[in-house]
Structures are given as C-alpha cells and as structure tokens.
Short mmCIF file of C-alpha atoms in Angstrom, two decimals:
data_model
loop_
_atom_site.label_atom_id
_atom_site.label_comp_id
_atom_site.label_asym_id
_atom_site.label_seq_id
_atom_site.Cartn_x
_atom_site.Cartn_y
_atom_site.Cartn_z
CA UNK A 1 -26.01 43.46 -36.18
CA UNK A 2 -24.45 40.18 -36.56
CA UNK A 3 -24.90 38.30 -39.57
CA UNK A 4 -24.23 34.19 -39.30
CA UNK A 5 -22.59 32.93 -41.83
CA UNK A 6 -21.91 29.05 -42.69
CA UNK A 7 -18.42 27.23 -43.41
CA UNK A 8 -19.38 24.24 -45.58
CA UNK A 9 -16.24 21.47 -45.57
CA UNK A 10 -13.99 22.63 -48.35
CA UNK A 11 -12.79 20.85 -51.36
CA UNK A 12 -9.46 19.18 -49.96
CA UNK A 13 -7.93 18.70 -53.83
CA UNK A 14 -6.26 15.57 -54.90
CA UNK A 15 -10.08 13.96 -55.71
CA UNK A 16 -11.22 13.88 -52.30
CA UNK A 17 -15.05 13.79 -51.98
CA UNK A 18 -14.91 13.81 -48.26
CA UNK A 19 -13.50 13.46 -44.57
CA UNK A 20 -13.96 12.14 -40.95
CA UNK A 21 -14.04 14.86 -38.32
CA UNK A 22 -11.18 13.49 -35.60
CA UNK A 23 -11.14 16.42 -33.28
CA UNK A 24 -13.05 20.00 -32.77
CA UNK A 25 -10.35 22.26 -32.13
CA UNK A 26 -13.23 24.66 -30.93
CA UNK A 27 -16.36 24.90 -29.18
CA UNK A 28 -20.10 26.45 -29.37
CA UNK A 29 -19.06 29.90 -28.19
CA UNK A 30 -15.82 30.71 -29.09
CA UNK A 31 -14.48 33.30 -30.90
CA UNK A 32 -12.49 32.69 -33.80
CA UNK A 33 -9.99 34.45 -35.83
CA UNK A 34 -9.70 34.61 -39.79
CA UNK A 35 -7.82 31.59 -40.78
CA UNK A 36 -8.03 30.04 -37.85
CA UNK A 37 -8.14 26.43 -37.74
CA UNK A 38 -11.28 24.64 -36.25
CA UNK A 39 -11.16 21.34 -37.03
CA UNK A 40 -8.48 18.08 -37.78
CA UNK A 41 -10.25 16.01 -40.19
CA UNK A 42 -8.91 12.77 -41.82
CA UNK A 43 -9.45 12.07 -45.58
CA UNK A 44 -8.14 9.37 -47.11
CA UNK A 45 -4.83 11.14 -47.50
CA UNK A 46 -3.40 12.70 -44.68
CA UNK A 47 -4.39 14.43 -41.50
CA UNK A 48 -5.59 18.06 -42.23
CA UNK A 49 -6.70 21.00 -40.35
CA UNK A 50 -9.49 23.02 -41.59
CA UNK A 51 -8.84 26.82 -41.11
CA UNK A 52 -12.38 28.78 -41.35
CA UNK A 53 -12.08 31.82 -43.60
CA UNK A 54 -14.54 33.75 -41.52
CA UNK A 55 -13.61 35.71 -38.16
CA UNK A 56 -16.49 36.07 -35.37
CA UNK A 57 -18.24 34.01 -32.45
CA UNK A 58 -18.84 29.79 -33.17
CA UNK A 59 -22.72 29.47 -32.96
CA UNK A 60 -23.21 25.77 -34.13
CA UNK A 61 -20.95 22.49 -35.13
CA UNK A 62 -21.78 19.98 -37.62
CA UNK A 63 -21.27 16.20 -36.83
CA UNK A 64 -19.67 14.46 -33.82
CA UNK A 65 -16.26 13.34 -33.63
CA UNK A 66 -16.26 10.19 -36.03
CA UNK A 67 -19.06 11.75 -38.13
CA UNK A 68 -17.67 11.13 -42.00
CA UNK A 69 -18.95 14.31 -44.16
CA UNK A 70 -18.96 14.98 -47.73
CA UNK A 71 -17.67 17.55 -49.59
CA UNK A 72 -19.93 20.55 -49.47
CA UNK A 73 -21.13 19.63 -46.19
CA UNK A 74 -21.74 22.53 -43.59
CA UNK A 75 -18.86 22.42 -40.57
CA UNK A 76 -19.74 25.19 -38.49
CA UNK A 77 -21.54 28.51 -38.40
CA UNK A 78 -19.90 32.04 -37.11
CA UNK A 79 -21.70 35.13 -36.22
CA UNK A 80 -19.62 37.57 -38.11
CA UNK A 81 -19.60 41.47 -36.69
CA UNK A 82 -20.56 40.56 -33.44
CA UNK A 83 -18.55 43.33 -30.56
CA UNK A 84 -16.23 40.62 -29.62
CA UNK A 85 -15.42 39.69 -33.01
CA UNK A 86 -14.90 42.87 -34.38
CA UNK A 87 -12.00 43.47 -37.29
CA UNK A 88 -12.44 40.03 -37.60
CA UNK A 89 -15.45 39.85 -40.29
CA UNK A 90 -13.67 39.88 -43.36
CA UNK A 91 -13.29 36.43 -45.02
CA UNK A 92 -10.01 35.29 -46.64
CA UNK A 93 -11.13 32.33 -48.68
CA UNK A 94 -8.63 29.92 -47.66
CA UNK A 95 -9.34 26.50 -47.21
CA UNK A 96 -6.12 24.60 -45.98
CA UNK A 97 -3.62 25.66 -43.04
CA UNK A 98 0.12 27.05 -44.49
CA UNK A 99 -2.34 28.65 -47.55
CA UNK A 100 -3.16 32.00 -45.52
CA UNK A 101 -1.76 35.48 -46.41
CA UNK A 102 -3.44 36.78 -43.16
CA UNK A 103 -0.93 37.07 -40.03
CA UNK A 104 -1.79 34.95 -37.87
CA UNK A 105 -4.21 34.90 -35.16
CA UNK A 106 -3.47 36.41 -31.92
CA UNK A 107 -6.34 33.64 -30.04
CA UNK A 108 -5.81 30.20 -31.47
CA UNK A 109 -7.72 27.65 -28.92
CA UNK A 110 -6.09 24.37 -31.22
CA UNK A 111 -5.76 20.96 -29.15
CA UNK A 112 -2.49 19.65 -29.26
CA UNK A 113 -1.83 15.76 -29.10
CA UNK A 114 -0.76 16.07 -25.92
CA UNK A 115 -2.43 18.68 -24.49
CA UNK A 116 -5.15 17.13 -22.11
CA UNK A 117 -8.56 16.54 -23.45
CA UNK A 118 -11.81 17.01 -21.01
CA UNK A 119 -13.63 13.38 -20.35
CA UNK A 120 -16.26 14.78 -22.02
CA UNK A 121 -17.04 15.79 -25.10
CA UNK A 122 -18.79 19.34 -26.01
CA UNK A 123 -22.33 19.01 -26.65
CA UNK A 124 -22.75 17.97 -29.67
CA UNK A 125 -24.84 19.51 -32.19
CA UNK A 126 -26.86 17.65 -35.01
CA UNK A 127 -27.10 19.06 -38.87
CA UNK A 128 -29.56 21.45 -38.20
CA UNK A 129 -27.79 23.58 -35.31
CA UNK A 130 -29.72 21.97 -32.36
CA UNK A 131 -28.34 20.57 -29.71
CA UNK A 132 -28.24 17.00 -29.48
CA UNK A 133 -29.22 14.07 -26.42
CA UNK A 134 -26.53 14.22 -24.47
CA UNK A 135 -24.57 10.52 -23.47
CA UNK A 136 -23.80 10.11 -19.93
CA UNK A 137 -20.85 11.65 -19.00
CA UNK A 138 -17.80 9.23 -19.06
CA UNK A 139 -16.15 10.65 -16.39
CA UNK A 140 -12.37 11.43 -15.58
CA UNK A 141 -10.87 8.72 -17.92
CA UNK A 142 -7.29 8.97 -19.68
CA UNK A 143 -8.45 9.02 -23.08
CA UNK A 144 -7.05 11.53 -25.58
CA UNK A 145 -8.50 9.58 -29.09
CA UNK A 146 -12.06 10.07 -30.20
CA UNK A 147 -11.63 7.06 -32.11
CA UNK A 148 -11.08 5.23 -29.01
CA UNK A 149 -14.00 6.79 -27.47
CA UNK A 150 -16.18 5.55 -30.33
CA UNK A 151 -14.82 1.84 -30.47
CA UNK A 152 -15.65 1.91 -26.92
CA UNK A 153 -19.36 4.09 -27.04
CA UNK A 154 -20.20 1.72 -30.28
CA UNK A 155 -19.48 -1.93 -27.89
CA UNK A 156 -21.05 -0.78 -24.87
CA UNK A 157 -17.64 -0.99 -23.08
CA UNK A 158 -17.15 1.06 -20.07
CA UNK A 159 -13.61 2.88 -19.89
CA UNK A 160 -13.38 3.67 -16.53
CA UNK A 161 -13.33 -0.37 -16.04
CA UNK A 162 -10.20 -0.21 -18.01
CA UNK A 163 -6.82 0.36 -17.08
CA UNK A 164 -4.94 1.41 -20.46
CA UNK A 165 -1.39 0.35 -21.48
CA UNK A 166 0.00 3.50 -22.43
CA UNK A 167 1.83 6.37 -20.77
CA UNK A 168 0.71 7.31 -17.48
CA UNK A 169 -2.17 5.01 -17.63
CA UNK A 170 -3.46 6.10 -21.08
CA UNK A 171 -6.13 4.00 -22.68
CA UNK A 172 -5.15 2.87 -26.19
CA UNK A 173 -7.24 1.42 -29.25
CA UNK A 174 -5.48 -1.73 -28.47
CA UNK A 175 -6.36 -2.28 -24.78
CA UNK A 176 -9.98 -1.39 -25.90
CA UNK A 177 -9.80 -4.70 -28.52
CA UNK A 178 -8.38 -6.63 -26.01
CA UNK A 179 -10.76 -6.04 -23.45
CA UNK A 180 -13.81 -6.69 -26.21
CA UNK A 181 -12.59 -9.95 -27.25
CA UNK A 182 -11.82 -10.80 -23.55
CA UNK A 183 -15.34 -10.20 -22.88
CA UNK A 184 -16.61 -11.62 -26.02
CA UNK A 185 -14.73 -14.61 -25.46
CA UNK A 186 -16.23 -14.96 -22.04
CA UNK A 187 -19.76 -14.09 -22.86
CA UNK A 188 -19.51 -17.41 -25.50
CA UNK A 189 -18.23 -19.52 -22.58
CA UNK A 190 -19.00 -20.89 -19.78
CA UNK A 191 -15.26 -21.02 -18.28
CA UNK A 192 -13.99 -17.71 -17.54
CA UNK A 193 -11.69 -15.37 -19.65
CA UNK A 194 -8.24 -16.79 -19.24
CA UNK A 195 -4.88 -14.64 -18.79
CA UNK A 196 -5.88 -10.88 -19.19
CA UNK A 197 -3.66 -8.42 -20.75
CA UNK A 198 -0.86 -7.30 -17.61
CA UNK A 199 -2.05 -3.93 -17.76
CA UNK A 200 -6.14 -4.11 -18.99
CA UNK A 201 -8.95 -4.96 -16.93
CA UNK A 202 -11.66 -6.40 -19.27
CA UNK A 203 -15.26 -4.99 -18.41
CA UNK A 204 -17.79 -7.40 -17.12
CA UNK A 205 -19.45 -9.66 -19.85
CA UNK A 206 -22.43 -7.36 -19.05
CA UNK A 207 -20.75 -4.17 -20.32
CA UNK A 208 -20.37 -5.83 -23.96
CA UNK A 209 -23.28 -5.32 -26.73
CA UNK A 210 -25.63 -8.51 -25.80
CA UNK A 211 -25.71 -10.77 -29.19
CA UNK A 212 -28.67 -9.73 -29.97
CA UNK A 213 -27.54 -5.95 -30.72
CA UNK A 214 -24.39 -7.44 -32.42
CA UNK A 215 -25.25 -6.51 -36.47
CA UNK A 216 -24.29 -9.45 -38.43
CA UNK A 217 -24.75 -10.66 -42.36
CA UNK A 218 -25.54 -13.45 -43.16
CA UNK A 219 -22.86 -14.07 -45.61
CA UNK A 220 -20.32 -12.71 -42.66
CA UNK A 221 -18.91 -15.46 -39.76
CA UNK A 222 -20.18 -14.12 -36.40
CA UNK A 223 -18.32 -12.62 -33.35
CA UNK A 224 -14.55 -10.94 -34.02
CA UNK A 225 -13.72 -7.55 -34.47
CA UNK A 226 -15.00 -5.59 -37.60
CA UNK A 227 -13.00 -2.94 -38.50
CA UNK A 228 -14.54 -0.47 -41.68
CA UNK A 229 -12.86 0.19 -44.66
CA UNK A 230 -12.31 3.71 -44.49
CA UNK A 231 -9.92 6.40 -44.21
CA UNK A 232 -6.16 5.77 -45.30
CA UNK A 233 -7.05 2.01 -45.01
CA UNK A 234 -9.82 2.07 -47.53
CA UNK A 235 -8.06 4.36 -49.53
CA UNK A 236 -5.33 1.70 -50.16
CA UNK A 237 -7.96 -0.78 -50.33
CA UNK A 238 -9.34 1.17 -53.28
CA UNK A 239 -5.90 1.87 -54.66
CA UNK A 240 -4.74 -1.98 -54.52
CA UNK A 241 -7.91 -3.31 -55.88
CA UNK A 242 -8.31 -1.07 -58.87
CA UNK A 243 -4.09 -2.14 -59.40
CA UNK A 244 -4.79 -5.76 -59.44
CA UNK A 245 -8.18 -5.28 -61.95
CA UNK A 246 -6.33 -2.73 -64.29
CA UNK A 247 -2.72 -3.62 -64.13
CA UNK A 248 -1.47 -6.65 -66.03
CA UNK A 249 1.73 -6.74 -63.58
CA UNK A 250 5.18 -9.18 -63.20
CA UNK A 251 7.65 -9.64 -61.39
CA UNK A 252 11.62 -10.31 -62.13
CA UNK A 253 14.08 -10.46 -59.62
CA UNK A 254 17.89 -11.19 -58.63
CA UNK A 255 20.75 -11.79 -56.04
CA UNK A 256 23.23 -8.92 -55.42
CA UNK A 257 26.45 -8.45 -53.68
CA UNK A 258 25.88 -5.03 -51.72
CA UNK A 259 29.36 -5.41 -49.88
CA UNK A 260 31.16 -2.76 -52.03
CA UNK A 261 27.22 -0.32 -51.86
CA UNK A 262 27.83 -0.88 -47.87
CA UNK A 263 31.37 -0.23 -48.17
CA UNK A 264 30.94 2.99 -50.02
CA UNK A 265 28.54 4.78 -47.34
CA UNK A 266 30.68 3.95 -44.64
CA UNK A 267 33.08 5.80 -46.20
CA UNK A 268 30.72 8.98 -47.68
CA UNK A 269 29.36 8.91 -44.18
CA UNK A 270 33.10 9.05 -42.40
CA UNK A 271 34.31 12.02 -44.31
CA UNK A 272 32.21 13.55 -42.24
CA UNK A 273 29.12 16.03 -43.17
CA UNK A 274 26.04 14.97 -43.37
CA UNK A 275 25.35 11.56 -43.15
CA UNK A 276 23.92 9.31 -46.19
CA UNK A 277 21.00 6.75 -46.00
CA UNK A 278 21.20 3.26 -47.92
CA UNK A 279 17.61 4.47 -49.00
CA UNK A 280 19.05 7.58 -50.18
CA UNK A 281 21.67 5.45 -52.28
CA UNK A 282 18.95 3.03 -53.84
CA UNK A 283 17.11 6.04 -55.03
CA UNK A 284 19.69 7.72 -56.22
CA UNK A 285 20.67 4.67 -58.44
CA UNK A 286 16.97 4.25 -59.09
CA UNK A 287 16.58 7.68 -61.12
CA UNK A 288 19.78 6.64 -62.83
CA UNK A 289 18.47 3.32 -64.23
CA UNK A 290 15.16 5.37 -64.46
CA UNK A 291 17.48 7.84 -67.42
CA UNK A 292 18.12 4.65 -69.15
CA UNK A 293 15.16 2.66 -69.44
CA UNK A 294 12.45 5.46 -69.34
CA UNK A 295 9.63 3.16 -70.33
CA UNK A 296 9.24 1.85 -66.55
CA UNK A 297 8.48 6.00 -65.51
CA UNK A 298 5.53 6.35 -67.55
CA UNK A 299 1.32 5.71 -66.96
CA UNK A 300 -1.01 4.34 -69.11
CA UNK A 301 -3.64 5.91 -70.30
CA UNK A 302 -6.36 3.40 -71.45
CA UNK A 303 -9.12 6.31 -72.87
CA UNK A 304 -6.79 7.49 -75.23
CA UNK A 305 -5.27 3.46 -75.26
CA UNK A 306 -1.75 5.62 -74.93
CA UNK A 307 1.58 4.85 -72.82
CA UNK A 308 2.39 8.55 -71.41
CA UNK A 309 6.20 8.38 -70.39
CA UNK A 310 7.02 11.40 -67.91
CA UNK A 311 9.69 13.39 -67.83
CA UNK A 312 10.49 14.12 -64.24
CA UNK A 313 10.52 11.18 -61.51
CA UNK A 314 8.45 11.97 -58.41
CA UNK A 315 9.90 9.17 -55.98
CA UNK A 316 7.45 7.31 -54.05
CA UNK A 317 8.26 5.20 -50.97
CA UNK A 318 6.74 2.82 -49.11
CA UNK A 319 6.14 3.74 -45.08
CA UNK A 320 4.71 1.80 -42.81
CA UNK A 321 3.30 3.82 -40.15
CA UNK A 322 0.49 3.83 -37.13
CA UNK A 323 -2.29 5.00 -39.37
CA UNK A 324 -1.24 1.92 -41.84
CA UNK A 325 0.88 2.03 -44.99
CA UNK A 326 1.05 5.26 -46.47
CA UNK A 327 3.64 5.98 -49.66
CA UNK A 328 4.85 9.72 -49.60
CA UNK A 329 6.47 11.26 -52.79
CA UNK A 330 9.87 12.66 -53.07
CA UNK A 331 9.47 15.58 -55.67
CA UNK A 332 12.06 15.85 -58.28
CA UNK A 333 14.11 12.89 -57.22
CA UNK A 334 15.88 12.99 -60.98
CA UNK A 335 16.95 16.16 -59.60
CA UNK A 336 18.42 15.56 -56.28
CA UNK A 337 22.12 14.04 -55.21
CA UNK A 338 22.37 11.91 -51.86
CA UNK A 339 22.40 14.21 -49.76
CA UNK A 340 19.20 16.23 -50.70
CA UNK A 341 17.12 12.62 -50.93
CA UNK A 342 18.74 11.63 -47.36
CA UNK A 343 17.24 14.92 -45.80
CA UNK A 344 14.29 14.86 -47.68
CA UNK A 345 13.31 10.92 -46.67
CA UNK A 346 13.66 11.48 -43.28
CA UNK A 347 11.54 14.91 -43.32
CA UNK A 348 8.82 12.76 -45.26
CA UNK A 349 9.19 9.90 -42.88
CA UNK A 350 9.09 12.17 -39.49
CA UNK A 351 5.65 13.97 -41.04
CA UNK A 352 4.14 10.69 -42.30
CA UNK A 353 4.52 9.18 -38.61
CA UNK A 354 2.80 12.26 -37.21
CA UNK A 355 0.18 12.42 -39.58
CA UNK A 356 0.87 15.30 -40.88
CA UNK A 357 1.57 15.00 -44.71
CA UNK A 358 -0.64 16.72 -46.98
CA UNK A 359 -2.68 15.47 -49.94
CA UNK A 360 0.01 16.56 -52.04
CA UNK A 361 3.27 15.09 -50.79
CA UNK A 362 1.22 11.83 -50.85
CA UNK A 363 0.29 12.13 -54.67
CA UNK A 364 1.80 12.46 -58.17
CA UNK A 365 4.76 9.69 -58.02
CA UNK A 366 5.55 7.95 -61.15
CA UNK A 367 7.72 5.50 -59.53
CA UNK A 368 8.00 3.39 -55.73
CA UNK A 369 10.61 2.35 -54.14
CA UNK A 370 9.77 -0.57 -51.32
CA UNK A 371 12.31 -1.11 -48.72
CA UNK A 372 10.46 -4.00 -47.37
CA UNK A 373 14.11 -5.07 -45.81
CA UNK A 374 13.33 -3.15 -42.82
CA UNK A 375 10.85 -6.21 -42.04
CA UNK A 376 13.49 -8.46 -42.27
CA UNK A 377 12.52 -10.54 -45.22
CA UNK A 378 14.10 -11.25 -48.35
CA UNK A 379 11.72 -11.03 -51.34
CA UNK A 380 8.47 -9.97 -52.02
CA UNK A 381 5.74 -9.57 -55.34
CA UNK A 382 4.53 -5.97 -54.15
CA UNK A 383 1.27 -4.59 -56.13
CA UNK A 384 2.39 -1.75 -58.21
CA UNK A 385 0.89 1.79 -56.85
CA UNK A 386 -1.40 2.97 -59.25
CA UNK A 387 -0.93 4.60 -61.77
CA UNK A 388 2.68 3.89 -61.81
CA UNK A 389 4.12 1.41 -63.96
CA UNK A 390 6.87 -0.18 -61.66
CA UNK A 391 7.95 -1.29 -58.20
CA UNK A 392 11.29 -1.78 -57.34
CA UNK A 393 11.97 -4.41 -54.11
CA UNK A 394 14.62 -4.28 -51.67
CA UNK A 395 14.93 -7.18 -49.62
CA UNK A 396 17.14 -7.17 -46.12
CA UNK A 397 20.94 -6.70 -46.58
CA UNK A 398 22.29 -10.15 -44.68
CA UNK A 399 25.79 -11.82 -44.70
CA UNK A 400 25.84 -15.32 -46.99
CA UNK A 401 27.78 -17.00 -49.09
CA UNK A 402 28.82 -16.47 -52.27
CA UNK A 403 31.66 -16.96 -54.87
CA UNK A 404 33.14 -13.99 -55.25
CA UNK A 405 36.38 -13.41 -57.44
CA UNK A 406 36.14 -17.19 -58.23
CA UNK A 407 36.43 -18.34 -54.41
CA UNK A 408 34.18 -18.63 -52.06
CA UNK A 409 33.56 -16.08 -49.60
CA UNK A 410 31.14 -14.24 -47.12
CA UNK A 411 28.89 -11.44 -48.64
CA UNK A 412 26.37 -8.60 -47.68
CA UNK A 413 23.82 -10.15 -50.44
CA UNK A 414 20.64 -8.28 -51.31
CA UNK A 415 17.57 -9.87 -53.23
CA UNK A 416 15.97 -7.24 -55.72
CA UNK A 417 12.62 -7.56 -57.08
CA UNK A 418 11.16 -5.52 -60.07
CA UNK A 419 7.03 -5.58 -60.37
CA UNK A 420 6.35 -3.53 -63.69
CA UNK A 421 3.02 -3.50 -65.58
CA UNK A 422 3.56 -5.14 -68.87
CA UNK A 423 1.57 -3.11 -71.04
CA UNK A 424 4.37 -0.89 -70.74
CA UNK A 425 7.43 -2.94 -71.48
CA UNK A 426 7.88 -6.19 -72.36
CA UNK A 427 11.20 -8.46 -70.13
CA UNK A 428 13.66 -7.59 -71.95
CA UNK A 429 13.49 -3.93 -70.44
CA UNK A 430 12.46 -4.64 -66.94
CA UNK A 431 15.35 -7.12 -66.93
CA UNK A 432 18.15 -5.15 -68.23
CA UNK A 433 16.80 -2.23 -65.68
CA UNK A 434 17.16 -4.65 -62.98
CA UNK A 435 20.11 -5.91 -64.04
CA UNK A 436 21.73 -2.43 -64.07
CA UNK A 437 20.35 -1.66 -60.60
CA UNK A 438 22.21 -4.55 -59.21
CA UNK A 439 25.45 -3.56 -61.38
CA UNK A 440 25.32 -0.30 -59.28
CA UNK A 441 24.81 -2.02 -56.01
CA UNK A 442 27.37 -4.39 -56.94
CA UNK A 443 30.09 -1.70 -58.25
CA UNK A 444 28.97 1.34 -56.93
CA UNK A 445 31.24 2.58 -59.58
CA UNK A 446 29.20 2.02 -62.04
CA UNK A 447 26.76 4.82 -61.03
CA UNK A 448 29.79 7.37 -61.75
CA UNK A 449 29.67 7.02 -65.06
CA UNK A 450 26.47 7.90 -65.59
CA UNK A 451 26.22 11.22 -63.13
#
C-alpha cells in the first residue's frame, strides 16, 4: 500500500528563510524519481532547483507560481510504493541539485527555458491539497515567464491583446509595462494614448484594474508602476541599507596612466594561449596590494567590538545582469595567476547571466572589485558590500591628455576609486593601497616584484 509522504521546502543555506516558486517542473500525477528535481525556486540568491528526496507518484503541489514560501513550508506530496513507482521509495535526503550520490534518473520531466510552456497553467492546488478555482484559461499566448503571467493576471491586462517584442512574437515583462502605463495613461485622459510601442498593442482602457481596485497608501503618490522589494532586488536592498547604517565608509581616489597595463595584455594575449582579461589583470594586482596592506581584507565584528583580518581573499565582482546586480565570488583569488581568474570570471559571469549561480558562489567575499567602466563613466562612490571592508573602482579606460615623461602627450588614463570602511583603517592605508594599485597599472612592472 502506498504511503504519502510530504517534501517540506528545504533549508537553502547561506541564511535563507525562504523562496518564490518560478516554475513547477512537474505536475499532479507524475511520477518522480529520487533526486529528481521538481521545482526552480528563486531566493534571494540565485536560481535553484529543488530535487525531492522521495521517489513515487506527485499527489498534491503547494503554492502557485509566484507564491513566496518559507522555510519549512510543504512543496509537494508523493505516494511512495505505489506499482509505478516501485524501486523508487527509498529517500536520499538531498536537498539541492549537483548534491546527489544517486545516478540519475532515467524520467526527468524538467522545463527548459526554451522548451515551450502550455498557455495554461496546471491546476493549481491550495495548502491543504485541494484543488483550487480555476482562472479562465488564457489561451494560446507566447508567454514562457510566470512572472509575466502574474504582472499581467494582477492588472487585469489581457495578453492575447498584446503583441510581445521578443523572439518570434514572445511577450516580455517589458511590453507588459508598456502596455499598463499606455492604458493607465489613457484611462487618466481624455486624449488618447499617443505613439504605442512598434511592436505592443496596449489593451483597451477597460482591460486595466478600474481606480477603484488600484491599492494605494496614503503616504504613496498614485498611479505608476509598483514593483516589490523582493527576491535578488530586496536582497540588495537589505544588503545596501544595513551598509550605509553600519558602515562608517570613504572614499579616496586618483588618475592613472593604464597605457603601459594596456600595452602589456596586448602582448600576454599575442603570444598566443589563452587570452587575458583587463579584469583578470586588476584582480590580480588587487590581491597583490591586498598582501601589503591586509587591513582593507578584514570584517568587523561589532559583538566582540573586534577587526577580524582574513587570511585568504575571496574576490567579489560586481555584475550587472537581467535579474539586477548580483556580485559573484571568485574563491581563492590570492591563489590564482591571470589566467585561472580570466577563466574563472567569465565562467562566473556566463552562470550569473543565466541564473544559475548558487548561494555559495554568491557569498563569503572579503573584498569587491567594481568595473563600473563597462558603463562608460569615470568615477563613482560605490557602497561597500557588506561585510567587507573595501571597494575598489575602476572607471572607463579613455585616451586624454597628460604629461608624460615631462611633455605632453596622449594617454589611456583610468580614474580609481577606493571606498573602505574606516573603522578599519584610517587614510593613510587606504591611500598608500591605492596609490600602489595605480603604480601597478602605471608600471605593470611593478607587480613583478612582488609575485
């Protein structure tokens, strides 16, 4: 006989106390596998899929696609021992995918990005196992985000008046804003929405949420778009605010040459091999300056009123990236030449643009590294990522004058910003660590002395 048993929402690690369900991966029904994943969640982390430890036949789902659940929450219930899900009862405990020691499944049913997804959602099922009121079916639209879904479920907008600006026709979160402000903007007016978007069709005043359904505080203006504080973005939020209360932070910075820093990778990278980043190259001369002014790779730890300095440097760097800034950490960065940090930068980069960095590569740095270049400005006063105790700034690399060998002369010229916390040091270290950053950028040479 076969005995249900429930998967509650496992504790992710890293001092997450919950997640937001993005996709079910399976249905009411199905037969799963030990290990086998069942739903992509979103913490305030990273992207995760939740393997169930429990092999047998899906007989209830917990929350909709959106739903945010705590920690301990149930996820779904299995029939274990059932015929069809026989040699499949035995548990294995784990709780995140690459963790297993099971082979794995022969039957995976997982939704890829870019497999297709049905117009409809499965049925969905409220926190005591019964099925819930079914919405109207949406019909055939090219929607593959939940989130979209919601935005548009939660406004009253109708997709299939839309006409999305993505591939094939696909609707994305931004031709669902447009189309709400359109109509927002024409619902306040008497004259009629003006330009739309080239490629969205906004949906008739009519299919927008009436005024009166609109929630609004009092302390808030009215109308716009209101988008919560949640997920990676409320987890920097959190992170930024508790930096600015805590963190008694400044900022020095300086003018370098970077000719001879350009120079030199043009020439690592034409001896062929490998090639080397300019990120790789900062970092590299980052953990250098980091060996000689170790006060700037510490925490501090206000309980025991301590300054803890570390002894390894766990690299953090900034990445901007569709799900909003996230900062991954390069482990052992003390550790690595140019070529390991090149390689591992771009693996770090590729998995933070998919979403698919774990808890742990986005935790545990004891000092960033913010290529805000790549924006194309100069300088910048970032907020330090806590609990670090420094920030170094690189601004874009740009051809200017400047007197060089006592004549004046066109340059590759690079501001540098430092944003330390000053409990830690007082100016006289940040400054001379700055200053030997841009030594190395300036003579390159410099950095050979010290390897």
């Amino acid at each position: 006989m076969a005995q249900v048993l429930e998967f509650k929402l496992p504790d992710l690690g890293e001092g997450l106390t919950g997640a937001e369900i993005v996709r079910w991966l399976v249905e009411i029904g199905d037969v799963v596998a030990v290990d086998q994943p069942v739903v992509e969640v979103e913490t305030a982390k990273a992207m995760v899929d939740i393997p169930c430890p429990y092999g047998g036949v899906v007989t209830a789902r917990f929350g909709e696609e959106g739903t945010e659940l705590p920690v301990g929450a149930p996820l779904i219930t299995v029939a274990v021992g059932a015929p069809a899900a026989d040699g499949e009862t035995e548990g294995s405990g784990n709780v995140l995918v690459g963790y297993g020691t099971s082979e794995a499944p022969a039957r995976r049913r997982r939704v890829r990005p870019g497999d297709p997804v049905p117009a409809a959602p499965a049925e969905p099922v409220s926190a005591n196992g019964a099925a819930a009121v079914k919405e109207a079916p949406e019909g055939p639209v090219p929607v593959i985000s939940p989130l979209v879904r919601r935005l548009a479920r939660e406004n009253g907008l109708d997709l299939r008046e839309l006409h999305g600006s993505g591939p094939d026709g696909l609707i994305l979160r931004a031709d669902v804003e447009y189309a709400l402000r359109a109509a927002q903007a024409h619902g306040r007016t008497a004259q009629a929405v003006a330009e739309p978007h080239p490629r969205v069709v906004a949906a008739a005043p009519s299919a927008a949420v009436p005024p009166a359904q609109t929630p609004v505080r009092s302390s808030a203006p009215v109308g716009g778009i209101r988008t919560p504080l949640k997920g990676v973005r409320g987890a920097v939020a959190d992170k930024l605010s508790r930096s600015r209360r805590e963190i008694p932070d400044a900022t020095c910075w300086v003018d370098a040459d970077a000719t001879e820093l350009m120079r030199a990778r043009t020439a690592m990278n034409a001896a062929g091999g490998p090639k080397i980043s300019l990120l790789a190259l900062l970092a590299r001369i980052c953990t250098a300056a980091l060996a000689r002014f170790p006060e700037l790779n510490s925490t501090v730890d206000m309980e025991a009123r301590e300054v803890v300095q570390l002894d390894q440097v766990h690299l953090g760097f900034a990445a901007q990236t569709p799900r909003g800034l996230v900062v991954p950490v390069v482990r052992d960065a003390h550790a690595r030449d140019a070529e390991s940090l090149t390689a591992e930068f771009a693996r770090l980069t590729e998995a933070s643009r998919g979403g698919t960095l774990t808890p742990a590569e986005l935790t545990g740095g004891t000092f960033t590294l913010n290529n805000y270049g790549v924006f194309g400005v100069d300088g910048s006063t970032p907020i330090i990522n806590h609990p670090e105790a420094a920030m170094l700034g690189v601004g874009r690399i740009i051809p200017k004058p400047w007197v060089h060998e006592g004549e004046l002369a066109v340059r590759q010229l690079v501001e540098l910003s430092l944003t330390f916390d000053h409990r830690v040091c007082d100016g006289g270290t940040a400054g001379g660590f700055l200053r030997y950053v841009a030594d190395c950028v300036e003579q390159p040479a410099v950095l050979l002395r010290t390897l």
